[in-house]
Amino acid sequence: MRFKLLLCMWAVTCVTQALAVHTRLESAGKTYPIVEQDIREEFKQKATGIDIDALFNTHNRYQPANLHPLPRAASDRVFTVDLTQTLERDIKDSQGNLLYPQGFTFNPLQYAGLTGGLVVIDGSDPEQIQWFKGSPYFQNHRVTLLLSGGYAAQLKQELQRSVYYLTHDTAARLQLKAAPSVVIEQDNKLTVREVRLAAKP
């Protein structure tokens, strides 16, 4: 009985495959010729028109419009920044329910700490780059490196680490006035240390 069942299933499979091989699907409805260019050919034509050298040069020399330049630190200075904020208006959810009332005071460092800290240098100043390379922050990849000048793409290759730009908003919030600067979190506040390098000859 079992053998007959297997034989029957094998026969059905063979017939189905045979019908599938000889079945030809015909067009249904009105058809039109394809007039659009083959997408692969279009990509090839676009690729041949790209100036790779110019593209890389643009990438390597990119700077954001809101890049915040900083002068070189004239002296060693340490100060504290309190990030505590007070809401100027009510914060509501999408249904209009009150989440945080006007006047609510909070410190963002209580919710998300500054892991590793920040180092800010002028990437166009070779001495500041050398200072960073010789500092303990260079090997610590938890430290975020921000540039107040220079080009991030070039330094990323040179330093083999992530490099970002210092923007106006960040500089204002951290009260940054000079570079190099080191920003670390201490007791729910930020300590900023400006580092005076040896005078240029």
Coordinates of N, CA and C in Angstrom, one line a residue:
M1 N 0.8 -1.2 0.0 CA 0.0 0.0 0.0 C 0.9 1.3 0.0
R2 N 1.9 1.2 0.9 CA 2.8 2.3 0.9 C 3.6 2.5 -0.4
F3 N 3.9 1.4 -1.0 CA 4.7 1.5 -2.2 C 3.8 2.1 -3.3
K4 N 2.5 1.7 -3.4 CA 1.6 2.3 -4.4 C 1.4 3.8 -4.2
L5 N 1.4 4.2 -3.0 CA 1.2 5.6 -2.7 C 2.4 6.4 -3.2
L6 N 3.6 5.9 -2.9 CA 4.9 6.5 -3.3 C 4.9 6.6 -4.9
L7 N 4.5 5.5 -5.5 CA 4.5 5.4 -7.0 C 3.6 6.4 -7.6
C8 N 2.4 6.6 -7.0 CA 1.4 7.5 -7.4 C 2.0 8.9 -7.3
M9 N 2.6 9.3 -6.2 CA 3.2 10.6 -6.0 C 4.3 10.9 -7.0
W10 N 5.1 9.9 -7.3 CA 6.2 10.1 -8.3 C 5.6 10.3 -9.6
A11 N 4.5 9.6 -10.0 CA 3.9 9.8 -11.3 C 3.3 11.2 -11.4
V12 N 2.7 11.7 -10.4 CA 2.1 13.0 -10.4 C 3.2 14.1 -10.6
T13 N 4.3 13.9 -9.9 CA 5.4 14.8 -10.0 C 6.0 14.9 -11.4
C14 N 6.1 13.7 -12.0 CA 6.7 13.7 -13.4 C 5.7 14.4 -14.4
V15 N 4.4 14.1 -14.3 CA 3.5 14.7 -15.2 C 3.5 16.2 -15.0
T16 N 3.5 16.7 -13.8 CA 3.5 18.1 -13.5 C 4.7 18.8 -14.1
Q17 N 5.9 18.2 -13.9 CA 7.1 18.8 -14.5 C 7.1 18.8 -16.0
A18 N 6.5 17.7 -16.6 CA 6.4 17.7 -18.1 C 5.5 18.7 -18.6
L19 N 4.4 19.0 -17.9 CA 3.5 20.0 -18.4 C 4.1 21.4 -18.2
A20 N 4.9 21.6 -17.1 CA 5.5 22.9 -16.9 C 6.5 23.2 -18.0
V21 N 7.3 22.2 -18.5 CA 8.3 22.4 -19.5 C 7.6 22.8 -20.8
H22 N 6.5 22.3 -21.1 CA 5.8 22.6 -22.4 C 4.8 23.7 -22.4
T23 N 4.6 24.3 -21.2 CA 3.7 25.4 -21.1 C 4.3 26.7 -21.5
R24 N 3.7 27.4 -22.3 CA 4.3 28.7 -22.8 C 3.2 29.8 -22.4
L25 N 3.7 30.8 -21.7 CA 2.8 31.9 -21.3 C 2.7 32.9 -22.5
E26 N 1.5 33.2 -22.9 CA 1.3 34.1 -24.0 C 1.0 35.5 -23.4
S27 N 1.1 36.6 -24.3 CA 0.8 37.9 -23.9 C -0.7 38.1 -23.6
A28 N -1.0 38.8 -22.6 CA -2.4 39.1 -22.3 C -2.6 40.6 -22.4
G29 N -3.5 41.0 -23.2 CA -3.8 42.4 -23.4 C -2.9 43.1 -24.3
K30 N -3.0 44.4 -24.5 CA -2.2 45.2 -25.4 C -0.9 45.5 -24.8
T31 N 0.2 45.3 -25.6 CA 1.5 45.5 -25.2 C 2.1 46.7 -26.0
Y32 N 3.2 47.3 -25.4 CA 3.9 48.4 -26.1 C 5.4 48.2 -26.1
P33 N 6.1 48.7 -27.1 CA 7.5 48.5 -27.1 C 8.2 49.4 -26.0
I34 N 9.3 48.9 -25.4 CA 10.0 49.6 -24.4 C 10.9 50.7 -25.0
V35 N 10.6 52.0 -24.7 CA 11.4 53.1 -25.3 C 12.4 53.6 -24.3
E36 N 12.3 53.3 -23.0 CA 13.3 53.8 -22.0 C 14.6 53.2 -22.2
Q37 N 15.7 53.9 -21.9 CA 17.0 53.3 -22.0 C 17.2 52.3 -20.9
D38 N 17.9 51.2 -21.2 CA 18.3 50.2 -20.2 C 19.0 50.9 -19.0
I39 N 18.5 50.6 -17.8 CA 19.0 51.3 -16.7 C 20.5 51.0 -16.5
R40 N 20.9 49.8 -16.9 CA 22.4 49.5 -16.7 C 23.2 50.4 -17.7
E41 N 22.7 50.6 -18.9 CA 23.4 51.4 -19.8 C 23.5 52.9 -19.4
E42 N 22.4 53.3 -18.8 CA 22.3 54.7 -18.3 C 23.3 54.9 -17.1
F43 N 23.4 53.9 -16.2 CA 24.4 54.0 -15.2 C 25.8 54.0 -15.7
K44 N 26.1 53.2 -16.7 CA 27.4 53.2 -17.3 C 27.8 54.6 -17.9
Q45 N 26.8 55.2 -18.6 CA 27.1 56.5 -19.2 C 27.3 57.6 -18.1
K46 N 26.5 57.5 -17.1 CA 26.7 58.5 -16.0 C 28.0 58.3 -15.3
A47 N 28.5 57.1 -15.1 CA 29.7 56.8 -14.5 C 30.9 57.3 -15.3
T48 N 30.8 57.2 -16.6 CA 31.9 57.7 -17.4 C 32.1 59.2 -17.4
G49 N 31.0 59.9 -17.0 CA 31.0 61.4 -17.0 C 31.5 61.9 -15.6
I50 N 31.8 61.1 -14.7 CA 32.2 61.5 -13.3 C 33.7 61.7 -13.3
D51 N 34.1 62.9 -12.8 CA 35.5 63.2 -12.6 C 35.8 62.7 -11.2
I52 N 36.4 61.5 -11.1 CA 36.7 60.9 -9.8 C 37.7 61.8 -9.0
D53 N 38.7 62.3 -9.6 CA 39.7 63.2 -8.9 C 39.0 64.4 -8.3
A54 N 38.1 65.0 -9.0 CA 37.4 66.2 -8.5 C 36.5 65.8 -7.4
L55 N 35.8 64.6 -7.5 CA 34.9 64.2 -6.5 C 35.7 63.9 -5.2
F56 N 36.8 63.3 -5.2 CA 37.7 63.0 -4.0 C 38.2 64.3 -3.5
N57 N 38.6 65.3 -4.3 CA 39.1 66.5 -3.8 C 38.0 67.3 -3.1
T58 N 36.8 67.3 -3.6 CA 35.6 67.9 -2.9 C 35.4 67.3 -1.6
H59 N 35.4 65.9 -1.5 CA 35.2 65.2 -0.3 C 36.3 65.5 0.7
N60 N 37.6 65.5 0.3 CA 38.7 65.7 1.2 C 38.8 67.1 1.7
R61 N 38.2 68.1 1.0 CA 38.3 69.5 1.4 C 36.9 70.0 1.9
Y62 N 36.1 69.1 2.3 CA 34.7 69.5 2.8 C 34.8 70.1 4.2
Q63 N 34.1 71.2 4.4 CA 33.9 71.8 5.7 C 32.5 72.3 5.8
P64 N 31.8 72.1 6.9 CA 30.4 72.5 7.1 C 30.4 74.0 7.1
A65 N 29.2 74.6 6.7 CA 29.0 76.0 6.7 C 29.0 76.6 8.1
N66 N 28.7 75.8 9.1 CA 28.6 76.3 10.5 C 29.8 75.8 11.3
L67 N 30.9 75.6 10.6 CA 32.2 75.3 11.3 C 32.6 76.5 12.2
H68 N 32.9 76.2 13.5 CA 33.2 77.3 14.4 C 34.7 77.3 14.7
P69 N 35.4 78.3 14.1 CA 36.9 78.5 14.3 C 37.2 78.9 15.7
L70 N 38.3 78.5 16.3 CA 38.7 78.9 17.6 C 40.2 79.3 17.5
P71 N 40.5 80.4 18.2 CA 41.9 80.8 18.3 C 42.7 79.9 19.1
R72 N 44.1 79.9 18.9 CA 44.9 79.1 19.8 C 44.9 79.6 21.2
A73 N 44.9 78.7 22.2 CA 44.8 79.0 23.6 C 46.1 79.8 24.0
A74 N 45.8 81.0 24.6 CA 46.9 81.9 25.0 C 47.4 81.5 26.4
S75 N 46.6 80.8 27.1 CA 47.0 80.4 28.5 C 46.3 79.1 28.9
D76 N 46.8 78.4 29.9 CA 46.1 77.3 30.5 C 44.9 77.9 31.3
R77 N 43.7 77.3 31.1 CA 42.6 77.8 31.8 C 41.6 76.6 32.0
V78 N 41.0 76.6 33.2 CA 40.0 75.6 33.5 C 38.7 76.2 34.0
F79 N 37.6 75.8 33.4 CA 36.3 76.3 33.9 C 35.3 75.2 33.8
T80 N 34.1 75.5 34.5 CA 33.1 74.5 34.6 C 31.9 75.0 33.8
V81 N 31.2 74.1 33.1 CA 30.0 74.4 32.4 C 28.8 73.6 32.9
D82 N 27.8 74.3 33.4 CA 26.6 73.6 33.9 C 25.5 73.5 32.8
L83 N 25.2 72.4 32.3 CA 24.2 72.2 31.2 C 22.8 72.2 31.7
T84 N 22.5 72.5 32.9 CA 21.1 72.5 33.4 C 20.3 73.5 32.6
Q85 N 19.1 73.1 32.2 CA 18.2 73.9 31.4 C 16.8 74.0 32.1
T86 N 16.1 75.1 31.8 CA 14.8 75.2 32.2 C 13.9 75.4 31.0
L87 N 12.8 74.6 30.9 CA 11.9 74.7 29.8 C 11.2 76.0 29.7
E88 N 11.1 76.7 28.6 CA 10.4 77.9 28.4 C 9.0 77.7 28.0
R89 N 8.6 76.5 27.7 CA 7.2 76.2 27.3 C 6.9 74.8 27.6
D90 N 5.6 74.4 27.6 CA 5.2 73.1 27.9 C 5.6 72.1 26.8
I91 N 5.9 70.9 27.2 CA 6.2 69.9 26.2 C 5.1 68.9 26.3
K92 N 4.4 68.7 25.1 CA 3.3 67.7 25.1 C 3.5 66.6 24.1
D93 N 2.8 65.5 24.2 CA 3.0 64.4 23.3 C 2.0 64.7 22.1
S94 N 1.9 63.7 21.2 CA 1.1 63.9 20.0 C -0.4 64.0 20.3
Q95 N -0.8 63.5 21.4 CA -2.2 63.6 21.8 C -2.5 64.8 22.7
G96 N -1.5 65.6 22.9 CA -1.7 66.8 23.7 C -1.6 66.7 25.2
N97 N -1.2 65.5 25.6 CA -0.9 65.2 27.0 C 0.4 65.9 27.4
L98 N 0.4 66.5 28.6 CA 1.5 67.2 29.1 C 2.6 66.2 29.6
L99 N 3.8 66.4 29.0 CA 4.9 65.6 29.4 C 5.8 66.3 30.4
Y100 N 6.2 67.5 30.1 CA 7.0 68.3 30.9 C 6.5 69.8 30.9
P101 N 6.2 70.3 32.1 CA 5.6 71.7 32.1 C 6.6 72.8 32.0
Q102 N 6.2 73.9 31.5 CA 7.1 75.1 31.5 C 7.7 75.3 32.9
G103 N 9.0 75.6 32.9 CA 9.7 75.8 34.2 C 10.4 74.6 34.7
F104 N 10.1 73.4 34.0 CA 10.8 72.2 34.4 C 12.3 72.3 34.2
T105 N 13.1 72.0 35.2 CA 14.5 72.1 35.2 C 15.2 70.7 35.1
F106 N 16.1 70.5 34.2 CA 16.8 69.2 34.1 C 18.2 69.4 33.6
N107 N 19.0 68.4 33.9 CA 20.4 68.4 33.5 C 20.5 67.2 32.5
P108 N 20.8 67.4 31.2 CA 20.9 66.3 30.3 C 22.0 65.2 30.7
L109 N 23.0 65.6 31.5 CA 24.0 64.7 31.9 C 23.5 63.6 32.8
Q110 N 22.4 63.9 33.5 CA 21.8 62.9 34.3 C 21.1 61.8 33.6
Y111 N 20.8 62.0 32.3 CA 20.2 61.1 31.4 C 21.1 60.4 30.4
A112 N 22.1 61.2 30.0 CA 23.1 60.7 29.0 C 24.4 61.3 29.3
G113 N 25.4 60.5 29.9 CA 26.7 61.0 30.2 C 27.6 61.2 29.0
L114 N 28.6 62.0 29.2 CA 29.6 62.3 28.1 C 30.7 61.2 28.3
T115 N 30.5 60.1 27.7 CA 31.5 59.0 27.8 C 32.7 59.3 27.1
G116 N 33.9 59.3 27.8 CA 35.1 59.5 27.1 C 35.6 60.9 27.0
G117 N 34.6 61.8 26.9 CA 35.0 63.2 26.8 C 35.2 63.7 25.3
L118 N 35.5 65.0 25.2 CA 35.8 65.6 23.9 C 37.1 66.3 23.9
V119 N 37.8 66.3 22.8 CA 39.0 67.0 22.5 C 38.8 67.9 21.3
V120 N 39.0 69.2 21.4 CA 38.9 70.1 20.3 C 40.2 70.7 19.9
I121 N 40.6 70.5 18.6 CA 41.8 71.1 18.1 C 41.5 71.8 16.8
D122 N 42.5 72.6 16.4 CA 42.4 73.2 15.1 C 43.2 72.3 14.1
G123 N 42.5 71.6 13.3 CA 43.2 70.6 12.4 C 44.1 71.2 11.3
S124 N 44.1 72.6 11.2 CA 45.0 73.2 10.3 C 46.3 73.6 11.0
D125 N 46.4 73.4 12.3 CA 47.6 73.7 13.0 C 48.4 72.5 13.3
P126 N 49.5 72.3 12.6 CA 50.3 71.0 12.8 C 50.7 70.8 14.3
E127 N 51.0 71.8 15.0 CA 51.4 71.7 16.4 C 50.3 71.2 17.3
Q128 N 49.1 71.6 17.0 CA 47.9 71.0 17.7 C 47.7 69.6 17.4
I129 N 47.9 69.2 16.2 CA 47.8 67.8 15.8 C 48.8 66.9 16.5
Q130 N 50.1 67.5 16.5 CA 51.1 66.7 17.2 C 50.9 66.6 18.7
W131 N 50.3 67.7 19.3 CA 49.9 67.7 20.7 C 48.9 66.5 21.0
F132 N 47.9 66.4 20.1 CA 46.9 65.4 20.3 C 47.5 64.0 20.1
K133 N 48.4 63.8 19.2 CA 49.1 62.5 19.0 C 49.9 62.1 20.2
G134 N 50.4 63.1 20.9 CA 51.2 62.8 22.1 C 50.5 62.8 23.4
S135 N 49.2 63.0 23.3 CA 48.3 63.1 24.5 C 47.8 61.7 24.8
P136 N 47.3 61.5 26.1 CA 46.7 60.2 26.4 C 45.3 60.0 25.7
Y137 N 44.8 61.1 25.1 CA 43.5 61.0 24.5 C 43.6 60.3 23.1
F138 N 44.8 60.3 22.5 CA 44.9 59.8 21.2 C 44.6 58.3 21.1
Q139 N 45.0 57.5 22.0 CA 44.8 56.1 22.0 C 43.4 55.7 22.5
N140 N 42.7 56.6 23.2 CA 41.4 56.4 23.7 C 40.3 56.7 22.7
H141 N 39.8 55.7 22.0 CA 38.8 55.9 21.0 C 37.4 56.2 21.5
R142 N 37.3 56.3 22.8 CA 36.0 56.7 23.4 C 36.0 58.2 23.4
V143 N 37.1 58.9 23.2 CA 37.2 60.3 23.2 C 36.8 60.8 21.8
T144 N 35.9 61.8 21.7 CA 35.4 62.3 20.5 C 36.3 63.5 20.1
L145 N 36.9 63.5 18.9 CA 37.7 64.5 18.4 C 36.9 65.5 17.5
L146 N 37.0 66.8 17.9 CA 36.3 67.8 17.1 C 37.3 68.8 16.5
L147 N 37.0 69.2 15.3 CA 37.9 70.2 14.6 C 37.3 71.5 14.6
S148 N 38.1 72.6 14.9 CA 37.7 73.9 14.7 C 38.3 74.5 13.5
G149 N 39.0 73.7 12.8 CA 39.6 74.1 11.5 C 40.3 72.9 10.9
G150 N 40.7 73.0 9.6 CA 41.3 71.9 8.9 C 40.2 71.0 8.3
Y151 N 40.6 69.8 7.8 CA 39.8 69.0 7.1 C 39.7 67.6 7.8
A152 N 38.4 67.2 8.1 CA 38.2 66.0 8.8 C 38.6 64.7 8.0
A153 N 38.4 64.7 6.7 CA 38.7 63.6 5.9 C 40.2 63.3 5.9
Q154 N 41.0 64.3 5.8 CA 42.4 64.1 5.8 C 42.9 63.6 7.1
L155 N 42.4 64.2 8.2 CA 42.9 63.8 9.6 C 42.4 62.4 9.9
K156 N 41.2 62.1 9.4 CA 40.7 60.7 9.7 C 41.7 59.7 9.2
Q157 N 42.2 59.9 8.0 CA 43.2 59.0 7.4 C 44.5 59.0 8.2
E158 N 45.0 60.2 8.5 CA 46.2 60.3 9.2 C 46.2 59.7 10.7
L159 N 45.1 60.0 11.4 CA 45.0 59.5 12.7 C 44.3 58.1 12.9
Q160 N 43.7 57.7 11.8 CA 43.0 56.4 11.9 C 42.0 56.3 13.0
R161 N 41.1 57.3 13.0 CA 40.1 57.4 14.0 C 39.0 58.3 13.5
S162 N 37.8 58.3 14.1 CA 36.7 59.2 13.7 C 37.1 60.6 14.0
V163 N 36.7 61.5 13.1 CA 36.9 63.0 13.3 C 35.7 63.7 12.9
Y164 N 35.3 64.7 13.7 CA 34.1 65.5 13.5 C 34.4 67.0 13.5
Y165 N 33.4 67.8 13.1 CA 33.6 69.2 13.1 C 32.9 69.9 14.3
L166 N 33.5 70.9 14.8 CA 32.9 71.7 15.9 C 32.0 72.8 15.2
T167 N 30.7 72.7 15.6 CA 29.8 73.7 15.0 C 29.5 74.8 16.0
H168 N 28.9 75.9 15.5 CA 28.6 77.1 16.3 C 27.7 76.7 17.5
D169 N 26.7 75.8 17.3 CA 25.8 75.5 18.4 C 26.6 74.8 19.6
T170 N 27.4 73.8 19.2 CA 28.2 73.0 20.2 C 29.2 74.0 20.9
A171 N 29.8 74.8 20.2 CA 30.8 75.7 20.8 C 30.1 76.7 21.8
A172 N 29.0 77.1 21.4 CA 28.2 78.0 22.3 C 27.8 77.3 23.5
R173 N 27.3 76.1 23.4 CA 26.7 75.4 24.5 C 27.8 75.0 25.5
L174 N 29.0 74.7 25.0 CA 30.2 74.3 25.8 C 31.0 75.5 26.2
Q175 N 30.7 76.7 25.7 CA 31.4 77.9 26.1 C 32.8 77.8 25.7
L176 N 33.1 77.2 24.5 CA 34.5 77.1 24.1 C 35.0 78.4 23.5
K177 N 36.2 78.7 23.9 CA 36.8 80.0 23.4 C 38.2 79.8 22.8
A178 N 38.8 78.7 23.0 CA 40.2 78.5 22.4 C 40.4 77.0 22.2
A179 N 41.5 76.7 21.4 CA 41.9 75.3 21.2 C 43.4 75.2 21.4
P180 N 43.9 74.0 21.8 CA 43.2 72.8 22.1 C 42.4 73.0 23.4
S181 N 41.2 72.3 23.5 CA 40.4 72.2 24.7 C 40.0 70.7 24.9
V182 N 40.0 70.4 26.2 CA 39.6 69.1 26.6 C 38.3 69.2 27.5
V183 N 37.3 68.5 27.1 CA 36.0 68.6 27.9 C 35.7 67.2 28.5
I184 N 35.5 67.2 29.8 CA 35.2 65.9 30.5 C 34.1 66.2 31.4
E185 N 33.3 65.1 31.8 CA 32.2 65.2 32.7 C 32.7 64.9 34.1
Q186 N 32.3 65.7 35.0 CA 32.6 65.5 36.5 C 31.4 66.0 37.3
D187 N 30.8 65.1 38.1 CA 29.7 65.5 39.0 C 28.6 66.2 38.3
N188 N 28.1 65.6 37.1 CA 27.0 66.1 36.4 C 27.3 67.5 35.8
K189 N 28.5 67.9 35.7 CA 28.9 69.1 35.1 C 30.1 68.8 34.1
L190 N 30.3 69.8 33.2 CA 31.5 69.6 32.3 C 32.6 70.5 32.7
T191 N 33.8 69.9 32.8 CA 35.0 70.6 33.0 C 35.7 70.8 31.7
V192 N 36.0 72.1 31.4 CA 36.7 72.4 30.2 C 38.1 72.9 30.5
R193 N 39.1 72.3 29.9 CA 40.5 72.7 30.1 C 41.1 73.2 28.8
E194 N 41.5 74.4 28.7 CA 42.2 75.0 27.5 C 43.7 74.8 27.8
V195 N 44.3 74.3 26.7 CA 45.8 73.9 26.9 C 46.6 74.9 26.1
R196 N 47.5 75.6 26.7 CA 48.5 76.5 26.1 C 49.6 75.7 25.6
L197 N 49.9 75.7 24.3 CA 51.1 75.1 23.7 C 52.2 76.0 23.7
A198 N 53.4 75.4 23.5 CA 54.6 76.3 23.4 C 54.5 77.3 22.3
A199 N 55.0 78.5 22.5 CA 54.8 79.6 21.5 C 55.5 79.2 20.2
K200 N 54.9 79.5 19.1 CA 55.5 79.3 17.8 C 56.8 80.1 17.6
P201 N 57.8 79.5 17.1 CA 59.1 80.2 16.9 C 59.0 81.3 15.9

